[in-house]
Coordinates of C-alpha atoms in Angstrom, one line a residue:
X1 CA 158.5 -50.6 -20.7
X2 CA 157.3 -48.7 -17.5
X3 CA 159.0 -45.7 -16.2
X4 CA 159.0 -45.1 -12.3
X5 CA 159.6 -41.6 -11.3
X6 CA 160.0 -41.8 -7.7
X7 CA 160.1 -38.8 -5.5
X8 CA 161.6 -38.3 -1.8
X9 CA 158.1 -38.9 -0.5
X10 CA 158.5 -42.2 -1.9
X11 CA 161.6 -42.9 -0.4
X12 CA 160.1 -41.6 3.2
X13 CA 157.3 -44.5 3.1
X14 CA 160.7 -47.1 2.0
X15 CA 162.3 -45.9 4.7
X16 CA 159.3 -45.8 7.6
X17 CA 158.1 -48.8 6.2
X18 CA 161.4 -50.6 6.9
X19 CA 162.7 -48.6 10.0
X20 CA 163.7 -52.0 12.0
X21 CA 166.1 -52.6 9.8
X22 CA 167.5 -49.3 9.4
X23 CA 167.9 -49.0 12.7
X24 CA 168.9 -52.5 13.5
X25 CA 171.6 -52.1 10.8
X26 CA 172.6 -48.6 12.1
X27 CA 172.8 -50.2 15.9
X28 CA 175.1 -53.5 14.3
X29 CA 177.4 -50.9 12.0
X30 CA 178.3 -48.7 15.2
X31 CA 179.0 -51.2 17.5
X32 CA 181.1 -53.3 14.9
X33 CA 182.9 -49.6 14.2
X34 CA 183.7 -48.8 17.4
X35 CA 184.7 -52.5 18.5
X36 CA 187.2 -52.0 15.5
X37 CA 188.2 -48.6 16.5
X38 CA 189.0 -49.9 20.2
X39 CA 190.6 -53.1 18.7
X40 CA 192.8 -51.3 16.3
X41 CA 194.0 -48.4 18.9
X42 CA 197.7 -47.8 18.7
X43 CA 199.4 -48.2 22.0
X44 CA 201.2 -45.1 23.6
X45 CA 203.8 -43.7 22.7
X46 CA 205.0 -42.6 26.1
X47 CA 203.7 -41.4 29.1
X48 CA 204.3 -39.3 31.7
X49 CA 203.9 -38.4 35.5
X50 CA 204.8 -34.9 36.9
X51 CA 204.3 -33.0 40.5
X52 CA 204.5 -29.5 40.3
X53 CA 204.7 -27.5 43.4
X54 CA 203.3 -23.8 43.6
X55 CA 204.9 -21.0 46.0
X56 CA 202.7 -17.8 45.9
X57 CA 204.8 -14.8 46.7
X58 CA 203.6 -11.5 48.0
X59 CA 205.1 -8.8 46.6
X60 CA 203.5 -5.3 46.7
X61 CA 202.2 -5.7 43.0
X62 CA 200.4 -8.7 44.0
X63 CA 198.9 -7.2 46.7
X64 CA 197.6 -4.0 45.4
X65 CA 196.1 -6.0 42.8
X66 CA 194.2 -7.7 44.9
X67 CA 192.4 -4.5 46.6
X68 CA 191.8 -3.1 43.3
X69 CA 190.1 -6.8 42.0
X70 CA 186.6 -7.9 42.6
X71 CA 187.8 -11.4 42.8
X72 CA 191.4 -13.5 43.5
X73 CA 193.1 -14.6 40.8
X74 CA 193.4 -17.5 39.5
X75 CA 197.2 -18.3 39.8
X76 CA 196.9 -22.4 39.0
X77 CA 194.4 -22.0 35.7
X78 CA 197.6 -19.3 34.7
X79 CA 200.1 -22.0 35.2
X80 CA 198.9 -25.0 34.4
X81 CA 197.9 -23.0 30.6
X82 CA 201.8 -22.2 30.8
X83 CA 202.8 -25.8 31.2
X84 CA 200.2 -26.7 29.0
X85 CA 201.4 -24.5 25.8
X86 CA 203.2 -25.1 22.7
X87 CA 206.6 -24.0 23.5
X88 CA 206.8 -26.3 26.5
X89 CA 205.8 -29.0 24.4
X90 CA 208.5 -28.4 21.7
X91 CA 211.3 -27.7 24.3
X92 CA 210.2 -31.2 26.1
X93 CA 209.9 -32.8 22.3
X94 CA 213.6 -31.6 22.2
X95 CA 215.0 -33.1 25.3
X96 CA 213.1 -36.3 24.5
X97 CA 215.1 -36.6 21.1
X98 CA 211.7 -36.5 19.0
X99 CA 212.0 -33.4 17.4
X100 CA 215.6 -32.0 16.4
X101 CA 216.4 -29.0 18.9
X102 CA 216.5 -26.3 15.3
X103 CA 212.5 -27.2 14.8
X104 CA 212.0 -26.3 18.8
X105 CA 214.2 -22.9 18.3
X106 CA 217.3 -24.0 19.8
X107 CA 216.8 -24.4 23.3

């Protein structure tokens, strides 16, 4: 009986040597993945719509900090990273009655 040792050149020429239908296979199993993926999507859960309104006060702070700063802060990226964090989340988690209020520290 004849023993093959095959080496990963060989496999390189299988693979060149058939490269239509590796990719044409690789094309077919994305598309069918990702038709199944959007297909299967669980609907939301909830959603949400929120205006938030923005008063910038001057206080003397404010305004000293502003001569002694080579640019003008960024009050809105400071905010929206507030109402964007954790503790918001769990609080609002809370109210909604998704979370019990112990796990989002009693408030």
């Amino acid at each position: 009986m004849a023993q093959y040792d095959i080496n990963l050149r060989e496999y390189w020429r299988i693979l060149r040597k058939r490269k239509f239908v590796v990719i044409l296979v690789t094309i077919i199993v994305g598309a069918f993945s990702t038709t199944f993926a959007m297909l299967r999507a669980p609907s939301p859960l909830y959603s949400t719509t929120c205006s938030v309104k923005f008063e910038k006060q001057n206080t003397l702070e404010s305004v000293f900090g502003l001569t002694i700063s080579w640019s003008e802060p960024q009050d809105i990226d400071t905010q929206i990273s507030v109402v964007k964090s954790y503790p918001v989340f769990q609080r609002v988690a809370a109210k909604l009655g998704l979370i019990s209020p112990a796990i989002a520290g009693g408030n």
